[in-house]
Coordinates of C-alpha atoms in Angstrom, one line a residue:
Chain A
X1 CA 0.0 0.0 0.0
X2 CA 2.3 2.7 -1.2
X3 CA -0.3 5.4 -1.6
X4 CA 0.2 8.1 1.1
X5 CA -2.6 10.5 0.7
X6 CA -2.4 14.0 2.2
X7 CA -4.7 12.8 4.9
X8 CA -2.2 10.0 5.9
X9 CA 0.6 12.5 6.0
X10 CA -1.3 14.9 8.2
X11 CA -2.4 12.1 10.6
X12 CA 1.1 10.7 10.8
X13 CA 2.6 14.2 11.5
X14 CA 0.1 15.1 14.1
X15 CA 0.2 11.7 15.7
X16 CA 4.0 11.7 16.1
X17 CA 4.0 15.3 17.2
X18 CA 1.5 14.3 19.9
X19 CA 3.7 11.4 21.0
X20 CA 7.0 13.3 21.0
X21 CA 6.4 17.0 21.9
X22 CA 5.6 16.3 25.6
X23 CA 8.8 14.4 26.0
X24 CA 10.8 17.0 24.0
X25 CA 9.5 19.7 26.4
X26 CA 10.5 17.6 29.4
X27 CA 14.0 17.2 28.0
X28 CA 14.5 20.9 27.0
X29 CA 13.3 22.2 30.4
X30 CA 15.7 19.8 32.3
X31 CA 18.4 22.2 31.1
X32 CA 16.5 25.3 32.4
X33 CA 18.4 27.5 34.9
X34 CA 15.2 28.5 36.7
X35 CA 13.5 26.5 39.4
X36 CA 10.2 27.3 37.7
X37 CA 9.7 24.6 35.2
X38 CA 7.6 26.6 32.8
X39 CA 9.8 29.7 32.5
X40 CA 13.0 29.6 30.5
X41 CA 15.9 31.3 32.2
X42 CA 18.9 30.2 30.3
X43 CA 20.8 27.0 29.8
X44 CA 22.2 25.2 32.8
X45 CA 23.1 21.6 33.8
X46 CA 22.9 22.3 37.5
X47 CA 19.8 20.0 38.0
X48 CA 21.9 17.1 36.8
X49 CA 24.6 18.0 39.4
X50 CA 22.0 18.2 42.1
X51 CA 20.5 14.8 41.1
X52 CA 23.9 13.2 41.4
X53 CA 24.2 14.6 44.9
X54 CA 20.8 13.2 45.9
X55 CA 21.8 10.0 47.7
X56 CA 18.3 8.8 48.3
X57 CA 17.6 9.0 44.6
X58 CA 20.8 7.0 43.8
X59 CA 20.0 4.4 46.4
X60 CA 16.6 4.0 44.9
X61 CA 18.0 3.7 41.4
X62 CA 20.4 1.0 42.6
X63 CA 17.5 -1.0 44.2
X64 CA 15.5 -0.6 41.0
X65 CA 18.3 -1.9 38.8
X66 CA 18.9 -4.9 41.0
X67 CA 15.2 -5.8 41.1
X68 CA 14.9 -5.4 37.4
X69 CA 17.9 -7.5 36.6
X70 CA 16.9 -10.4 38.8
X71 CA 13.2 -10.4 38.0
X72 CA 13.7 -10.1 34.3
X73 CA 16.2 -12.9 34.3
X74 CA 14.0 -15.3 36.2
X75 CA 11.0 -14.2 34.2
X76 CA 12.8 -14.9 30.9
X77 CA 13.6 -18.5 32.0
X78 CA 10.0 -19.1 33.3
X79 CA 8.4 -17.3 30.4
X80 CA 10.4 -19.2 27.7
X81 CA 9.5 -22.5 29.4
X82 CA 5.8 -21.5 29.5
X83 CA 5.8 -20.5 25.9
X84 CA 7.5 -23.8 24.8
X85 CA 5.0 -25.8 26.8
X86 CA 2.1 -23.9 25.3
X87 CA 3.2 -24.0 21.7
X88 CA 5.1 -27.3 21.5
X89 CA 3.3 -29.6 23.9
X90 CA -0.1 -31.0 23.1
X91 CA -2.9 -31.0 25.6
X92 CA -2.1 -31.5 29.3
X93 CA -4.1 -31.4 32.4
X94 CA -5.2 -27.9 33.2
X95 CA -3.9 -26.4 29.9
X96 CA -6.8 -23.9 29.7
X97 CA -6.1 -22.7 33.2
X98 CA -2.4 -22.4 32.4
X99 CA -3.0 -20.3 29.3
X100 CA -5.5 -18.2 31.2
X101 CA -2.9 -17.5 33.8
X102 CA -0.4 -16.5 31.1
X103 CA -2.8 -14.0 29.4
X104 CA -4.7 -12.5 32.4
X105 CA -1.8 -10.7 34.0
X106 CA -1.1 -8.8 30.7
X107 CA -4.3 -6.8 31.3
X108 CA -4.9 -7.2 35.0
X109 CA -5.1 -3.8 36.7
X110 CA -2.0 -3.3 38.7
X111 CA -3.8 -2.3 41.9
X112 CA -5.4 -5.8 42.0
X113 CA -2.1 -7.6 41.3
X114 CA -0.3 -5.5 43.8
X115 CA -2.9 -5.9 46.6
X116 CA -3.2 -9.7 46.1
X117 CA 0.5 -10.3 46.1
X118 CA 0.9 -8.2 49.3
X119 CA -1.8 -10.1 51.0
X120 CA -0.1 -13.3 50.0
X121 CA 3.3 -12.2 51.4
X122 CA 1.6 -11.2 54.7
X123 CA -0.3 -14.5 54.8
X124 CA 2.9 -16.5 54.5
X125 CA 4.9 -14.2 56.7
X126 CA 7.5 -13.1 54.1
X127 CA 9.1 -9.8 55.1
X128 CA 8.6 -7.1 52.4
X129 CA 11.7 -5.9 50.6
X130 CA 13.8 -6.5 47.5
X131 CA 12.9 -10.2 47.4
X132 CA 9.1 -9.6 47.4
X133 CA 9.4 -7.0 44.7
X134 CA 11.5 -9.4 42.6
X135 CA 8.9 -12.2 43.1
X136 CA 6.0 -9.9 42.1
X137 CA 7.8 -8.5 39.0
X138 CA 8.8 -11.9 37.9
X139 CA 5.2 -13.1 38.0
X140 CA 3.7 -10.5 35.7
X141 CA 6.7 -10.1 33.4
X142 CA 7.1 -13.8 32.7
X143 CA 3.7 -13.6 31.0
X144 CA 5.0 -10.8 28.7
X145 CA 8.1 -12.9 27.9
X146 CA 6.0 -15.9 27.2
X147 CA 3.8 -14.0 24.7
X148 CA 6.8 -12.6 22.9
X149 CA 8.6 -16.0 22.8
X150 CA 5.5 -17.9 21.7
X151 CA 4.9 -15.5 18.8
X152 CA 8.4 -16.6 17.5
X153 CA 7.8 -20.3 18.3
X154 CA 4.6 -20.3 16.2
X155 CA 6.4 -19.0 13.1
X156 CA 9.4 -21.2 13.0
X157 CA 9.6 -24.6 11.2
X158 CA 9.0 -27.4 13.6
X159 CA 10.6 -30.0 11.3
X160 CA 14.0 -28.6 12.3
X161 CA 13.5 -29.8 15.8
X162 CA 12.2 -33.1 14.6
X163 CA 15.2 -33.6 12.4
X164 CA 17.5 -33.0 15.4
X165 CA 15.5 -35.6 17.3
X166 CA 15.7 -38.1 14.5
X167 CA 19.4 -37.6 14.3
X168 CA 19.7 -38.7 17.9
X169 CA 19.7 -35.5 19.9
X170 CA 17.9 -35.7 23.2
X171 CA 14.9 -33.3 23.7
X172 CA 17.1 -31.0 25.8
X173 CA 19.9 -31.0 23.2
X174 CA 17.5 -30.3 20.4
X175 CA 16.2 -27.4 22.4
X176 CA 19.6 -26.0 23.2
X177 CA 21.2 -26.6 19.8
X178 CA 18.3 -25.9 17.4
X179 CA 15.4 -24.2 19.1
X180 CA 17.2 -21.8 21.4
X181 CA 19.5 -20.2 18.7
X182 CA 16.5 -19.6 16.5
X183 CA 14.3 -18.1 19.1
X184 CA 17.2 -16.2 20.8
X185 CA 16.2 -12.7 19.4
X186 CA 12.7 -13.2 20.9
X187 CA 14.1 -14.4 24.2
X188 CA 16.4 -11.3 24.3
X189 CA 13.6 -8.9 23.5
X190 CA 11.5 -10.7 26.1
X191 CA 14.2 -10.1 28.7
X192 CA 14.5 -6.4 27.7
X193 CA 10.7 -6.0 27.9
X194 CA 10.7 -7.6 31.3
X195 CA 13.6 -5.4 32.4
X196 CA 11.9 -2.2 31.4
X197 CA 8.5 -3.3 32.8
X198 CA 10.2 -3.8 36.1
X199 CA 12.1 -0.5 36.0
X200 CA 8.8 1.3 35.2
X201 CA 6.5 -0.3 37.7
X202 CA 5.1 2.0 40.5
X203 CA 1.9 0.4 41.7
X204 CA 2.9 -3.2 42.3
X205 CA 6.2 -2.1 43.8
X206 CA 4.4 0.3 46.2
X207 CA 2.2 -2.6 47.5
X208 CA 5.0 -5.2 47.8
X209 CA 8.0 -3.1 49.0
X210 CA 8.8 -2.5 52.6
X211 CA 10.5 0.5 54.2
X212 CA 13.9 -1.2 53.4
X213 CA 13.5 -1.1 49.7
X214 CA 12.3 2.0 47.8
X215 CA 12.4 1.9 44.0
X216 CA 12.9 4.8 41.7
X217 CA 9.3 5.0 40.5
X218 CA 8.1 5.2 44.2
X219 CA 10.6 8.0 44.8
X220 CA 9.6 9.8 41.6
X221 CA 5.9 9.5 42.4
X222 CA 6.2 10.9 45.9
X223 CA 8.2 13.9 44.7
X224 CA 6.0 14.5 41.6
X225 CA 2.9 14.5 43.8
X226 CA 4.2 17.8 45.3
X227 CA 4.4 19.3 41.8
X228 CA 6.8 19.6 38.9
X229 CA 10.5 19.8 39.7
X230 CA 13.5 20.4 37.4
X231 CA 15.4 17.6 39.1
X232 CA 12.8 15.1 38.1
X233 CA 13.0 16.5 34.6
X234 CA 16.8 15.8 34.6
X235 CA 16.2 12.3 35.9
X236 CA 13.5 11.7 33.2
X237 CA 15.9 13.0 30.5
X238 CA 18.5 10.5 31.6
X239 CA 16.0 7.7 31.5
X240 CA 14.7 8.7 28.1
X241 CA 18.3 8.9 26.8
X242 CA 19.2 5.4 28.1
X243 CA 16.0 3.9 26.6
X244 CA 16.4 5.6 23.3
X245 CA 20.0 4.5 22.9
X246 CA 19.1 0.9 24.1
X247 CA 16.2 0.5 21.8
X248 CA 18.0 1.9 18.8
X249 CA 21.1 -0.3 19.4
X250 CA 18.9 -3.4 19.8
X251 CA 17.1 -2.6 16.5
X252 CA 20.2 -1.9 14.6
X253 CA 21.8 -5.1 15.8
X254 CA 18.8 -7.2 14.9
X255 CA 18.5 -5.6 11.5
X256 CA 22.2 -6.4 10.8
X257 CA 21.6 -10.0 11.8
X258 CA 18.6 -10.3 9.5
X259 CA 20.4 -8.8 6.6
X260 CA 23.4 -11.1 7.2
X261 CA 21.2 -14.1 7.3
X262 CA 19.5 -13.0 4.1
X263 CA 22.9 -12.6 2.5
X264 CA 24.1 -16.0 3.6
X265 CA 20.9 -17.6 2.4
X266 CA 21.4 -15.9 -1.0
X267 CA 24.9 -17.2 -1.2
X268 CA 23.9 -20.7 -0.2
X269 CA 21.2 -20.7 -2.8
Chain B
X1 CA 12.1 -33.4 32.6
X2 CA 8.9 -32.8 30.7
X3 CA 7.0 -32.6 33.9
X4 CA 9.3 -30.0 35.3
X5 CA 9.0 -28.0 32.1
X6 CA 5.2 -27.7 32.7
X7 CA 5.4 -27.9 36.4
X8 CA 7.7 -25.0 37.3
X9 CA 6.0 -22.1 35.5
X10 CA 2.6 -23.6 36.3
X11 CA 3.3 -23.8 40.0
X12 CA 4.8 -20.3 40.0
X13 CA 1.7 -18.8 38.5
X14 CA -0.6 -20.9 40.8
X15 CA 1.2 -19.7 43.9
X16 CA 1.8 -16.1 42.9
X17 CA -1.1 -15.4 40.7
X18 CA -4.1 -17.6 41.5
X19 CA -3.7 -18.2 45.2
X20 CA -3.4 -14.5 46.0
X21 CA -6.9 -13.9 44.6
X22 CA -8.2 -16.5 47.0
X23 CA -6.6 -14.6 49.8
X24 CA -8.0 -11.3 48.6
X25 CA -11.4 -13.0 48.6
X26 CA -11.0 -14.4 52.1
X27 CA -10.0 -11.0 53.5
X28 CA -12.8 -9.3 51.7
X29 CA -15.1 -11.4 53.9
X30 CA -13.2 -10.5 57.1
X31 CA -13.7 -7.6 59.4
X32 CA -11.5 -4.5 60.0
X33 CA -9.5 -4.6 63.2
X34 CA -6.9 -2.4 64.8
X35 CA -4.1 -4.9 64.8
X36 CA -1.3 -6.1 62.6
X37 CA -2.4 -7.2 60.0
X38 CA -5.5 -5.1 60.3
X39 CA -8.2 -7.7 59.9
X40 CA -10.0 -10.4 61.8
X41 CA -10.4 -13.4 61.9
X42 CA -7.0 -14.8 61.2
X43 CA -6.7 -18.4 60.1
X44 CA -4.6 -20.5 62.5
X45 CA -3.9 -23.7 60.6
X46 CA -2.4 -25.5 63.6
X47 CA -5.5 -25.0 65.7
X48 CA -7.5 -27.9 64.4
X49 CA -10.9 -28.4 62.7
X50 CA -13.0 -26.6 65.3
X51 CA -10.9 -23.5 64.9
X52 CA -11.4 -23.7 61.2
X53 CA -15.2 -23.9 61.3
X54 CA -15.2 -21.1 63.8
X55 CA -13.0 -19.1 61.3
X56 CA -15.5 -19.9 58.5
X57 CA -18.4 -18.8 60.6
X58 CA -16.7 -15.4 61.3
X59 CA -16.6 -14.6 57.5
X60 CA -19.5 -12.6 56.1
X61 CA -20.4 -10.3 53.2
X62 CA -20.6 -7.3 55.4
X63 CA -18.0 -5.4 53.4
X64 CA -19.9 -5.9 50.1
X65 CA -23.0 -4.6 51.8
X66 CA -21.0 -1.6 53.0
X67 CA -19.9 -1.0 49.4
X68 CA -23.5 -0.8 48.2
X69 CA -24.6 1.4 51.1
X70 CA -22.0 4.1 50.5
X71 CA -22.6 5.7 47.1
X72 CA -18.9 6.8 46.8
X73 CA -18.0 3.3 45.7
X74 CA -21.0 2.9 43.3
X75 CA -20.1 6.3 41.7
X76 CA -16.5 5.3 41.5
X77 CA -17.3 2.1 39.5
X78 CA -19.7 3.9 37.2
X79 CA -17.3 6.8 36.6
X80 CA -14.3 4.4 36.0
X81 CA -16.4 2.5 33.4
X82 CA -17.4 5.8 31.8
X83 CA -13.8 7.1 31.7
X84 CA -12.4 3.8 30.5
X85 CA -15.0 3.5 27.7
X86 CA -14.7 7.1 26.5
X87 CA -10.9 7.1 26.6
X88 CA -10.9 3.8 24.6
X89 CA -13.0 5.5 21.9
X90 CA -10.7 8.5 21.9
X91 CA -7.6 6.4 21.7
X92 CA -9.2 4.5 18.8
X93 CA -10.0 7.7 17.0
X94 CA -6.5 9.0 17.5
X95 CA -4.7 5.7 16.9
X96 CA -6.5 4.4 13.9
X97 CA -5.5 7.1 11.4
X98 CA -1.8 6.8 12.6
X99 CA -1.9 3.0 12.2
X100 CA -3.5 3.4 8.8
X101 CA -1.0 6.0 7.7
X102 CA 1.8 3.7 8.8
X103 CA 0.5 0.8 6.9
X104 CA 0.2 2.9 3.7
X105 CA 3.7 4.4 4.1
X106 CA 6.4 3.2 1.7
X107 CA 7.8 -0.1 2.9
X108 CA 11.3 1.3 3.6
X109 CA 9.8 3.8 6.1
X110 CA 7.8 1.3 8.0
X111 CA 10.4 -0.1 10.4
X112 CA 11.4 3.5 11.4
X113 CA 7.7 4.5 11.9
X114 CA 7.2 1.3 14.0
X115 CA 10.2 2.2 16.1
X116 CA 8.8 5.7 16.7
X117 CA 5.6 4.2 18.1
X118 CA 7.4 1.6 20.2
X119 CA 10.0 4.0 21.7
X120 CA 7.5 5.8 24.0
X121 CA 6.2 2.5 25.1
X122 CA 9.7 1.6 26.4
X123 CA 10.0 4.9 28.1
X124 CA 8.8 5.2 31.7
X125 CA 5.0 5.4 32.0
X126 CA 5.3 7.6 35.1
X127 CA 7.5 10.0 33.2
X128 CA 5.1 10.3 30.3
X129 CA 2.3 11.1 32.7
X130 CA 4.5 13.5 34.5
X131 CA 5.3 15.4 31.3
X132 CA 1.7 16.4 31.0
X133 CA 1.6 18.2 34.4
X134 CA 3.9 20.9 33.1
X135 CA 1.9 21.2 29.9
X136 CA -1.6 21.3 31.4
X137 CA -1.1 23.4 34.5
X138 CA -2.5 27.0 34.6
X139 CA 0.8 28.6 33.7
X140 CA 1.8 25.5 31.6
X141 CA 2.9 25.3 28.0
X142 CA -0.5 24.7 26.5
X143 CA -2.1 27.7 28.1
X144 CA 1.0 29.9 27.2
X145 CA 0.7 28.7 23.6
X146 CA -3.1 29.3 23.4
X147 CA -2.8 32.8 25.0
X148 CA 0.1 33.6 22.6
X149 CA -1.9 32.7 19.5
X150 CA -4.9 34.5 20.9
X151 CA -7.4 31.7 21.1
X152 CA -8.1 32.4 24.7
X153 CA -7.9 35.5 26.9
X154 CA -7.5 33.8 30.3
X155 CA -5.8 30.6 31.1
X156 CA -7.9 27.5 31.1
X157 CA -8.1 25.1 34.1
X158 CA -7.0 21.8 32.6
X159 CA -4.9 20.1 35.2
X160 CA -6.9 18.2 37.9
X161 CA -9.9 17.8 35.6
X162 CA -11.4 14.9 33.7
X163 CA -10.0 16.4 30.5
X164 CA -6.5 16.0 31.8
X165 CA -7.2 12.3 32.7
X166 CA -8.5 11.6 29.2
X167 CA -5.5 13.3 27.6
X168 CA -3.2 11.3 29.9
X169 CA -4.9 8.0 29.1
X170 CA -4.9 8.6 25.3
X171 CA -1.3 9.6 25.4
X172 CA 0.1 6.7 27.4
X173 CA -2.0 4.0 25.9
X174 CA -1.8 5.1 22.3
X175 CA 1.0 2.5 21.3
X176 CA -1.3 -0.3 22.6
X177 CA -4.0 0.8 20.1
X178 CA -1.7 1.5 17.2
X179 CA 0.4 -1.7 17.2
X180 CA -2.4 -4.3 16.9
X181 CA -4.3 -2.3 14.3
X182 CA -1.1 -1.7 12.3
X183 CA -0.2 -5.4 12.3
X184 CA -3.6 -6.3 10.8
X185 CA -3.5 -3.5 8.3
X186 CA 0.0 -4.3 7.2
X187 CA -0.9 -7.9 6.5
X188 CA -3.8 -6.9 4.4
X189 CA -3.7 -7.8 0.7
X190 CA -3.7 -4.6 -1.3
X191 CA -5.3 -6.3 -4.4
X192 CA -8.5 -6.7 -2.4
X193 CA -8.8 -2.9 -2.5
X194 CA -8.1 -2.8 -6.2
X195 CA -10.7 -5.5 -6.7
X196 CA -13.3 -3.5 -4.8
X197 CA -12.5 -0.5 -6.9
X198 CA -12.7 -2.4 -10.1
X199 CA -16.1 -3.7 -9.0
X200 CA -17.3 -0.1 -8.7
X201 CA -16.6 0.8 -5.1
X202 CA -15.5 4.3 -4.4
X203 CA -12.3 4.8 -2.2
X204 CA -14.5 5.6 0.8
X205 CA -16.8 2.6 0.2
X206 CA -13.8 0.3 -0.2
X207 CA -12.5 1.6 3.1
X208 CA -15.8 0.8 5.0
X209 CA -16.5 -2.4 3.2
X210 CA -13.0 -3.9 2.9
X211 CA -10.3 -2.3 5.1
X212 CA -12.3 -1.8 8.2
X213 CA -13.7 -5.4 8.4
X214 CA -10.2 -6.8 7.8
X215 CA -8.8 -4.6 10.5
X216 CA -11.4 -5.7 13.0
X217 CA -9.3 -8.2 15.0
X218 CA -6.7 -5.5 15.5
X219 CA -9.2 -2.9 16.5
X220 CA -10.8 -5.3 19.0
X221 CA -7.4 -6.3 20.5
X222 CA -6.4 -2.6 20.8
X223 CA -9.6 -1.7 22.5
X224 CA -9.3 -4.4 25.1
X225 CA -5.6 -3.5 25.7
X226 CA -6.7 0.0 26.5
X227 CA -10.0 -0.6 28.2
X228 CA -9.1 -3.3 30.7
X229 CA -6.1 -1.7 32.3
X230 CA -7.6 1.8 32.2
X231 CA -10.5 0.6 34.3
X232 CA -8.3 0.1 37.3
X233 CA -5.9 2.9 36.4
X234 CA -4.3 4.6 39.4
X235 CA -1.3 6.7 38.3
X236 CA -3.1 8.9 35.7
X237 CA -6.1 9.9 37.9
X238 CA -3.9 10.6 40.9
X239 CA -1.4 12.8 39.0
X240 CA -3.6 14.5 36.4
X241 CA -7.1 14.2 37.9
X242 CA -8.6 16.2 40.7
X243 CA -10.8 15.3 43.6
X244 CA -13.8 15.2 41.2
X245 CA -12.3 12.4 39.1
X246 CA -13.4 9.3 40.9
X247 CA -11.7 6.2 39.7
X248 CA -11.9 2.8 41.4
X249 CA -8.1 2.2 41.3
X250 CA -7.6 5.4 43.2
X251 CA -10.3 4.5 45.7
X252 CA -8.8 1.1 46.3
X253 CA -5.3 2.7 46.8
X254 CA -6.6 5.2 49.3
X255 CA -8.7 2.6 51.2
X256 CA -5.6 0.5 51.5
X257 CA -2.8 3.0 52.2
X258 CA -4.6 5.9 53.8
X259 CA -7.5 4.3 55.7
X260 CA -5.7 1.0 56.2
X261 CA -9.0 -0.8 55.7
X262 CA -7.8 -3.9 54.0
X263 CA -11.1 -5.8 54.1
X264 CA -12.9 -3.0 52.2
X265 CA -10.0 -2.6 49.8
X266 CA -10.2 -6.4 49.1
X267 CA -13.9 -6.2 48.5
X268 CA -13.4 -3.3 46.1
X269 CA -10.8 -5.4 44.3
X270 CA -13.1 -8.4 44.1
X271 CA -15.9 -6.4 42.5
X272 CA -13.5 -4.8 40.0
X273 CA -12.3 -8.3 39.1
X274 CA -15.9 -9.5 38.6
X275 CA -16.5 -6.5 36.3
X276 CA -13.3 -7.4 34.4
X277 CA -13.8 -11.1 34.0
X278 CA -16.1 -10.7 30.9
X279 CA -13.8 -8.3 28.9
X280 CA -10.7 -10.4 29.9
X281 CA -12.3 -13.7 28.7
X282 CA -13.4 -11.9 25.5
X283 CA -9.9 -10.6 25.0
X284 CA -8.4 -14.0 25.4
X285 CA -10.8 -15.6 22.9
X286 CA -9.9 -12.9 20.4
X287 CA -6.2 -13.5 20.9
X288 CA -6.6 -17.3 20.7
X289 CA -8.5 -16.9 17.4
X290 CA -5.8 -14.6 16.1
X291 CA -2.9 -17.0 16.8
X292 CA -4.8 -20.0 15.4
X293 CA -5.9 -18.1 12.3

């Protein structure tokens, strides 16, 4: 469909302006010298300096990164297993319940998930802290990983696995040597998705964290409630920059891989 | 080996997803108490069968009766449904033309356009909501801009109103609407449109009769992806909405953290869950049909 009408061009321009202008304003005003966020008073990087001095913020950032790393790693393992089971295994007892439990957390309002997990931790007497946040984040992000991985598993040729099995590989070897390399890009993007979901989560972390563990979103939320502050703008800019660089790098790497594969296939053919 | 493969993720979800709902339900039947944890009765598993029946006897639907007697809750559910429904429609109206434009763009542009839609989705949700506080406040950028071009004489009150909540929802949930619609439109066979036009359809008719029905699974998926989480949304109404914007997610949060009334918060959650069961089941069936087809 290569027929861009003026209407299409206008809707694309307006759409992307709507998506990007708010973030652009946020970034520009993080370099504002004035404490007032809406009045421009010259270029300055002092808010970045103040942010780096803010030890509570840095502690929170550290907790957040640790939680995100552990939860996304466990979630990737569990989510990949779940996807493999759902796509590759035939019917098993309670399959409907299993697939329901994979899809429901994707849309479940966070207040419900957060509340229910907190009540579970209290019922079993688990002290709230980094561990409980990791458990909670793993639970909902493994579902996202599983959806990403199963969409890749659906499209790839099953006969490759069967060939490996016929040639004498064990089921685990076939998975490690054939399936895993092919689904690796999906597993990696699942991990990245789980990582950012964890970095970003406010509601579930608020319910399941204790006084010993404050994550960055909890910190940001409590300061934002008091109004706009240039320090938060600076922090947001750093986060936006990291995400942009990360996503762009990931997409360039995967594009290179695809074009290399296409080249190799062309040579082989 | 095989058993472990199914067993581990299964058990994990049973313990950390399904069992917690049972606990929420149990506590919603308990009574508020000034203690730690703040509810009664507490189940003592070691105390034998008599204690268990006594425990069961102490449970009642009092909290649910309380929810119906105070019209705060009733109003919060209705207003959440209304806000979720309207913002889903707004998101569809904003998102569809973007997805449509993307699908019609030259093929070489499409990966870049897709990246532009996905990028905000990876950026922090909280930050994207926060960005609007500076734009919508009385001395914010939108008011400055409107005053400057002379559309208004006095600044508008936008922040802490329902309008701000709608803008916030449309803004943050837009990628969830665009992506599924785009993926159905992108797969569409263009020759179908040519055929329709050859058979005497006008461009507009072809859009209504061919494009839109083909995009339906994407539209449905997008609407559910926006509607269901919005219904229990907490961050957006608490940062952009005022005291007049009642949303059930915010009520639950306040009941839990400010009033420390866990039994009532649990009852609020159970009712929200009951309201959501139908759309969640419909969403799953739509997704299952998509993956099979």
